[in-house]
mmCIF file of C-alpha atoms in Angstrom:
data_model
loop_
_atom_site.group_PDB
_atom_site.id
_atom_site.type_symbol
_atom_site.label_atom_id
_atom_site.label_comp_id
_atom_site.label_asym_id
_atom_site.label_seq_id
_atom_site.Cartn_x
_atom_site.Cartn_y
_atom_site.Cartn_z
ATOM 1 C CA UNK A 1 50.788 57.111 57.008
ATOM 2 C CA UNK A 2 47.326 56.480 56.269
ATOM 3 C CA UNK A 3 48.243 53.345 54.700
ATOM 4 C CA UNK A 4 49.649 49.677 56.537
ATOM 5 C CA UNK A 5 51.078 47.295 56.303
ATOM 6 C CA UNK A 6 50.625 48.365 52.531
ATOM 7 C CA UNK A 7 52.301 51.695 52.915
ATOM 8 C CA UNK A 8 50.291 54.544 52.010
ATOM 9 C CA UNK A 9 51.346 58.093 52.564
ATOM 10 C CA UNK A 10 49.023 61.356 52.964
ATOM 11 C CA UNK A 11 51.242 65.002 53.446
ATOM 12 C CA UNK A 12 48.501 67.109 51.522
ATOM 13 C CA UNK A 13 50.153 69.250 49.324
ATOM 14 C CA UNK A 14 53.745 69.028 51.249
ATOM 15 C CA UNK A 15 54.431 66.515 49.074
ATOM 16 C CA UNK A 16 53.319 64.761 46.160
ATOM 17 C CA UNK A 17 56.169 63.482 44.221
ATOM 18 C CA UNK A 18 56.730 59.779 44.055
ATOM 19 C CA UNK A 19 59.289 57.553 43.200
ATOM 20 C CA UNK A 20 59.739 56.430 39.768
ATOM 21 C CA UNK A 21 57.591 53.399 38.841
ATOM 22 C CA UNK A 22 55.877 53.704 42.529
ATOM 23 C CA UNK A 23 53.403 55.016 43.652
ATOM 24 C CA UNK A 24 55.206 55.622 47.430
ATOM 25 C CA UNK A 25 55.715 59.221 47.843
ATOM 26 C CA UNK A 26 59.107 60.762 47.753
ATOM 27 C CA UNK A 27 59.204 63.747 49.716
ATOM 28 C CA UNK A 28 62.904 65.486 49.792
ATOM 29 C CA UNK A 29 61.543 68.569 50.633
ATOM 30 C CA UNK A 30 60.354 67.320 53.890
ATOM 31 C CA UNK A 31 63.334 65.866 54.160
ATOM 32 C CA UNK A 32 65.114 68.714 54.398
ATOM 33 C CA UNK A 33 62.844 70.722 56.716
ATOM 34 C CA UNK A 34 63.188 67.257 59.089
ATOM 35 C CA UNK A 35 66.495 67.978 58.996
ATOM 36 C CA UNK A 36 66.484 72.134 60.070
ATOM 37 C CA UNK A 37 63.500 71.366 63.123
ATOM 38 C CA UNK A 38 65.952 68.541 64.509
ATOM 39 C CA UNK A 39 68.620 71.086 64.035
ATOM 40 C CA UNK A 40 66.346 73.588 66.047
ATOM 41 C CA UNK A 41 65.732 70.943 68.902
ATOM 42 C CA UNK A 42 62.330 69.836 67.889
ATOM 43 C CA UNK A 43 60.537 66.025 68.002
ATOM 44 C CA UNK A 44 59.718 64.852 64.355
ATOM 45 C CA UNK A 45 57.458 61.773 64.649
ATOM 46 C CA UNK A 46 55.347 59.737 61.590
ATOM 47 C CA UNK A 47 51.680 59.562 62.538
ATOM 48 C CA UNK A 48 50.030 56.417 61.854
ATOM 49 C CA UNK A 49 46.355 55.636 61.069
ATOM 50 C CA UNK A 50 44.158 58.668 61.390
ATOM 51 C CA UNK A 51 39.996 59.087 60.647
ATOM 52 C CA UNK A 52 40.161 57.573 56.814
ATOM 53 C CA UNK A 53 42.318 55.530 55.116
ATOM 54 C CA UNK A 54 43.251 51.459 54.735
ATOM 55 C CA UNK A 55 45.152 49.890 57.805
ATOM 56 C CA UNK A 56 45.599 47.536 60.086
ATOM 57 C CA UNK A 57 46.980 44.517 61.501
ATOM 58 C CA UNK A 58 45.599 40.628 61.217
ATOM 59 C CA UNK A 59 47.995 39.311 63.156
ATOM 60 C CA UNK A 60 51.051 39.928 65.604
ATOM 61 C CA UNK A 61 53.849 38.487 63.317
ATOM 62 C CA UNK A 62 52.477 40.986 60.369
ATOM 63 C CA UNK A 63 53.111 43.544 62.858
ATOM 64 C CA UNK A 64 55.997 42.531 63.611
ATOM 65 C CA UNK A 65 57.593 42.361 60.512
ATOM 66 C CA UNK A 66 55.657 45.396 59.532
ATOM 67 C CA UNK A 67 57.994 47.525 62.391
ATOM 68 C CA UNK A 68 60.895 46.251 60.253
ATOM 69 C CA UNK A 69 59.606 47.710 57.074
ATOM 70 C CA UNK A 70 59.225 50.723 59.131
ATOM 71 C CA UNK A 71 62.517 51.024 60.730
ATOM 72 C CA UNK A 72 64.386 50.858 57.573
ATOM 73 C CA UNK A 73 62.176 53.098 55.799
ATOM 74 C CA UNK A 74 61.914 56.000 58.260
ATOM 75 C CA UNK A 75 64.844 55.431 60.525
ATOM 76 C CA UNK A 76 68.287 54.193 60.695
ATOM 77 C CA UNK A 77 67.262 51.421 58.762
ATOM 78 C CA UNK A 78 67.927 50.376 54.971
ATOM 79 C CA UNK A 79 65.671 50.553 52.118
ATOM 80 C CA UNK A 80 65.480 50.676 48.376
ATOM 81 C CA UNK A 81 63.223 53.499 48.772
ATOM 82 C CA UNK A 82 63.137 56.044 51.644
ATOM 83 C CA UNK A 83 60.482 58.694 51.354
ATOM 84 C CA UNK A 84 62.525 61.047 53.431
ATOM 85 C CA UNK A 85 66.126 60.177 51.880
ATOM 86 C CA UNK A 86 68.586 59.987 55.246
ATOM 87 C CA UNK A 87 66.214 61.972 57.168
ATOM 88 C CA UNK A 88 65.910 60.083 60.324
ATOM 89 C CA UNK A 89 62.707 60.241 62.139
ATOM 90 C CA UNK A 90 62.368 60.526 66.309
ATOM 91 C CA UNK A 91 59.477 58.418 66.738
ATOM 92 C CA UNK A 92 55.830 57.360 65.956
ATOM 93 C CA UNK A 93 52.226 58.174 66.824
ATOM 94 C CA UNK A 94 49.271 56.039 66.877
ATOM 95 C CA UNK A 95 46.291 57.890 65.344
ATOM 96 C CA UNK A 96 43.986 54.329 65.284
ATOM 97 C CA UNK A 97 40.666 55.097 64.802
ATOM 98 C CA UNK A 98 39.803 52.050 62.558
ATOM 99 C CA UNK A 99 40.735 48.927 61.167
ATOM 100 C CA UNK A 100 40.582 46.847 64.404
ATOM 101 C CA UNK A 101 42.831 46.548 67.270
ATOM 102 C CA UNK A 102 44.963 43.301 66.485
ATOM 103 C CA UNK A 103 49.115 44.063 66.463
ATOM 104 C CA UNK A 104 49.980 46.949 67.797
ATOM 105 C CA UNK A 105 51.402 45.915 71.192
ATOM 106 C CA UNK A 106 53.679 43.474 68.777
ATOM 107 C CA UNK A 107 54.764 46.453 66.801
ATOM 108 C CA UNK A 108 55.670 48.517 69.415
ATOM 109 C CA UNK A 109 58.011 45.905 71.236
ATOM 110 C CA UNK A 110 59.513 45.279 67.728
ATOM 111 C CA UNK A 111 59.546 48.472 66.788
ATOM 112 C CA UNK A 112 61.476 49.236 70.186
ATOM 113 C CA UNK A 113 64.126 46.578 69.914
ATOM 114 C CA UNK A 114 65.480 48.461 66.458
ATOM 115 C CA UNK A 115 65.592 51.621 68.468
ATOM 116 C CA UNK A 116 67.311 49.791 71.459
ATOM 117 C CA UNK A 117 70.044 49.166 68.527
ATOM 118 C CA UNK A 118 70.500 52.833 68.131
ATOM 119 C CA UNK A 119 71.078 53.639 72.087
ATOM 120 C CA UNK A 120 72.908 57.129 71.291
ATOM 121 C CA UNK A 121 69.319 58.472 69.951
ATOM 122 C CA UNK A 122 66.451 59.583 71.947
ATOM 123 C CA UNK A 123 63.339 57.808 70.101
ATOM 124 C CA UNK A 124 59.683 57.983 71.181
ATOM 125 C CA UNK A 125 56.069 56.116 70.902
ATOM 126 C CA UNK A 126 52.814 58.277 70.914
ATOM 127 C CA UNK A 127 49.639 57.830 70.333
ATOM 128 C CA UNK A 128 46.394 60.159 70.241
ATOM 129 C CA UNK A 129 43.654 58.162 71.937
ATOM 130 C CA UNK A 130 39.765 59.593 71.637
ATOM 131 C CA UNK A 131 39.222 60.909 75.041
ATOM 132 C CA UNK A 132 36.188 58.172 76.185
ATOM 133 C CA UNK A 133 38.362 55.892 78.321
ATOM 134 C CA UNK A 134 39.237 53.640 77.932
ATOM 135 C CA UNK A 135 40.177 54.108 73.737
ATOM 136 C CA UNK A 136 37.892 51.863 71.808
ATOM 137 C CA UNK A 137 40.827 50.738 69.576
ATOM 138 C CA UNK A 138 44.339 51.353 71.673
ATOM 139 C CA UNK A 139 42.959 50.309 74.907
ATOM 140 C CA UNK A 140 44.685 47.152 75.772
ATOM 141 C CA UNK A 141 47.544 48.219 73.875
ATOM 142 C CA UNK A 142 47.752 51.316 75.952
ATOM 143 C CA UNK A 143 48.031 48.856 78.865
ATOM 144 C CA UNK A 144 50.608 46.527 77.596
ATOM 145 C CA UNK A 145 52.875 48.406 75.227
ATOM 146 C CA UNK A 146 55.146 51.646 76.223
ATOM 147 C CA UNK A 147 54.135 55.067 75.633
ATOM 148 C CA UNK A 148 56.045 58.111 75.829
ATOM 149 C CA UNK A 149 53.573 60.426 75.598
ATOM 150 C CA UNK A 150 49.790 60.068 74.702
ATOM 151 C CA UNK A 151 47.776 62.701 72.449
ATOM 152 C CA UNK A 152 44.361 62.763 74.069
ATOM 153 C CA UNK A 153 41.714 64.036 71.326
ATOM 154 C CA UNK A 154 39.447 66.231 73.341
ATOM 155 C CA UNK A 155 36.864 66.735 71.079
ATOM 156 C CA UNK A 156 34.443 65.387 69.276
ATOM 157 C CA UNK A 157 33.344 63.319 72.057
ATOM 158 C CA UNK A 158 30.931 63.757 75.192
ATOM 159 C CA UNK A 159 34.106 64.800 77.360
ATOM 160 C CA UNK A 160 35.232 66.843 75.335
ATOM 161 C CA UNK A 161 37.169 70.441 76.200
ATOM 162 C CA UNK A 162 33.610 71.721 75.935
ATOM 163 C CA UNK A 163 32.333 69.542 78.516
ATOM 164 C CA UNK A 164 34.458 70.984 80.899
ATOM 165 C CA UNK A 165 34.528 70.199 84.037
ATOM 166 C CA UNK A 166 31.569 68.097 84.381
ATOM 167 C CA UNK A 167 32.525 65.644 82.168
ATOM 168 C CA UNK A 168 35.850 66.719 80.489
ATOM 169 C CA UNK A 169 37.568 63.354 82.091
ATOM 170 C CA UNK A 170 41.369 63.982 81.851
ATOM 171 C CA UNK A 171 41.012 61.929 85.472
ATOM 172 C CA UNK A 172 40.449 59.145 83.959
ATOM 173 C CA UNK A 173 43.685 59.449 82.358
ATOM 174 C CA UNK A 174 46.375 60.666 84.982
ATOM 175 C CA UNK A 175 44.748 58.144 86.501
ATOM 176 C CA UNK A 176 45.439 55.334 83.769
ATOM 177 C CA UNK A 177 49.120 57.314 83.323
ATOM 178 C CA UNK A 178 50.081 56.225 87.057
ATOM 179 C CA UNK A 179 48.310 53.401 87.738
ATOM 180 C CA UNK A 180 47.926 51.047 84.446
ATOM 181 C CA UNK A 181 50.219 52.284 81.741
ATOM 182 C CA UNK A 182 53.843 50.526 82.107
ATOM 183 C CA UNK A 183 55.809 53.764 81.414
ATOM 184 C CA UNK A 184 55.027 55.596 84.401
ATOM 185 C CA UNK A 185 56.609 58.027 83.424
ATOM 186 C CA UNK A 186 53.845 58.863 80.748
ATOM 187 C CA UNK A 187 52.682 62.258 79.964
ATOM 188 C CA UNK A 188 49.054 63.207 79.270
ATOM 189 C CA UNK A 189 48.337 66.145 76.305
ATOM 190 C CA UNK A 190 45.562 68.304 76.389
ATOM 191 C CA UNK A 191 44.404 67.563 72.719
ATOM 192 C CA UNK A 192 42.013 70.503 71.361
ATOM 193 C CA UNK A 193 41.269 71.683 68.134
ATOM 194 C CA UNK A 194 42.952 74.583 66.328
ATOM 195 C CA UNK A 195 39.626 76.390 65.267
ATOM 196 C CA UNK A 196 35.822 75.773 65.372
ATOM 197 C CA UNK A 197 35.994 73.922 62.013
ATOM 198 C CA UNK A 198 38.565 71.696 63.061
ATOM 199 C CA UNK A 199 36.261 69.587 64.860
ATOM 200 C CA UNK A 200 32.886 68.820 64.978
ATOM 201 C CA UNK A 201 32.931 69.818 68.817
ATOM 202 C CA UNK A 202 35.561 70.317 71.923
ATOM 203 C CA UNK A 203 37.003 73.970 70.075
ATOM 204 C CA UNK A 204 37.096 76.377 73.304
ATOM 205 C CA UNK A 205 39.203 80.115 72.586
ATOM 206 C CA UNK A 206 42.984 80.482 73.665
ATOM 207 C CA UNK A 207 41.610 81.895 77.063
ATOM 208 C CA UNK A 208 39.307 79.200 78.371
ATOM 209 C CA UNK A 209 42.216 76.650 77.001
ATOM 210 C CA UNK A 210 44.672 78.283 78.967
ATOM 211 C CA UNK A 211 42.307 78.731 82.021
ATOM 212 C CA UNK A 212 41.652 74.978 81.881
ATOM 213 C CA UNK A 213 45.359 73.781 81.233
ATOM 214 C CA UNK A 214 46.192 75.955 84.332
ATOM 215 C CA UNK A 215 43.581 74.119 86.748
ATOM 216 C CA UNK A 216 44.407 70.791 85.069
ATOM 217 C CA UNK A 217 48.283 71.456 85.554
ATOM 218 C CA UNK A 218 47.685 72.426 89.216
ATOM 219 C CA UNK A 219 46.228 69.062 90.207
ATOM 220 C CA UNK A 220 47.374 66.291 87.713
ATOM 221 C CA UNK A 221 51.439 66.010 87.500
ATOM 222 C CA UNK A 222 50.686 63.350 84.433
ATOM 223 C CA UNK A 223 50.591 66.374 82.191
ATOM 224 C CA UNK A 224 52.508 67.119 79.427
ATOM 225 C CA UNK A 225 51.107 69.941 77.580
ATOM 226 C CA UNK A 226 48.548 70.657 75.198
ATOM 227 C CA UNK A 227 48.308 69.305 71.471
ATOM 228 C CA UNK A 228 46.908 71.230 68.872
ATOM 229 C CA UNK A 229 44.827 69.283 65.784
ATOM 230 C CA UNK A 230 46.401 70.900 63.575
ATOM 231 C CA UNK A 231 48.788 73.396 61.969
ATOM 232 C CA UNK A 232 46.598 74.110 59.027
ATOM 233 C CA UNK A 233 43.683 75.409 61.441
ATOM 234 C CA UNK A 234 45.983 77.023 64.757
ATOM 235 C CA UNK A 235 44.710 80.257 66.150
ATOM 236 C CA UNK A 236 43.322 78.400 69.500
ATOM 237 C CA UNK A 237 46.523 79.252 72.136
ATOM 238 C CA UNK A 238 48.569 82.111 69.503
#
């Protein structure tokens, strides 16, 4: 969802069918594979924002209300038009990389409450942070709003995977994880790019990925595993 509060939705060419008279995309195809991953056991989240596109908040009760529109469209909610039919989603990600910093602690609690209402369901909140700490966008809302799991982009930045160690900081966020974020509980991704052109900088091969994720597991329990920007350009850790 590149688009919001004005909802605008980017799955390449995974979908590009939209509802009639709209211009919201209507994507039963991806429905249906939603459907046969949760079947497998797998997470299925929406990721919002990203590095172009129109978004953002002006104020906390747009936010708000905007985690309404977003509960009926994408999960057990109601809605005229749902892009993924009854496909139910597991969660969200905050990809915020423009468009200011204004709402998104508001949209989070709201958001939260409507999956409080649905207790027999495991949702989550993620979001994918640039690695300088703290994030120039999410960084008080990484203080004041729960996280389940944060997507640290390790690249394209000065501490980048190809910084490491001297200045590859994931420190700085175990630390954060355990000492500022209010899920303490919170677990830390490795974030590194699927191939050289997948980033401007921070690709490293399978090996030296795997030899850093071992040293970082060994000393920082915060860690959850290593995220992978993205399926279209994997051959990093295969």
């Amino acid at each position: 969802m590149n688009g919001f509060p004005n909802i605008i939705l980017n799955f390449a060419n995974a979908c590009e069918t939209t509802f009639e008279g709209s211009s919201l995309l209507h994507c039963p195809n991806i429905a249906a594979d939603i459907k046969y991953c949760q079947s497998q056991g797998k997470v299925v989240i929406l990721s919002m924002g990203g590095a172009a596109g129109s978004y953002g908040f002006s104020s906390d009760s747009q936010a708000s209300q905007f985690a309404d529109t977003t509960w009926n469209m994408f999960f057990k909610g109601t809605a005229a038009q749902r892009p993924f039919d009854d496909a139910v989603l597991d969660g969200i990600d905050l990809d915020i990389e423009g468009g200011g910093t204004s709402g998104y602690t508001a949209f989070i609690s709201q958001l939260r409450s409507h999956f409080a209402s649905d207790p027999g369901r495991q949702y989550y909140i993620a979001a994918a942070p640039q690695c300088p700490f703290p994030d120039a966008y999410l960084g008080s809302t990484l203080n004041s709003g729960w996280f389940d799991m944060v997507y640290v982009q390790f690249y394209n930045n000065y501490c980048g995977l190809n910084a490491y160690p001297t200045w590859f900081n994931f420190a700085d966020w175990d630390n954060w994880a355990k000492t500022q974020s209010i899920n303490k509980n919170v677990k830390v991704y490795i974030g590194a790019p699927g191939s050289p052109s997948a980033a401007s900088s921070g690709y490293i091969d399978g090996s030296t990925l795997s030899t850093i994720f071992n040293a970082v597991r060994s000393k920082y329990t915060s860690l959850g595993g290593i995220m992978t920007w993205d399926h279209a350009y994997y051959n990093a850790v295969s």
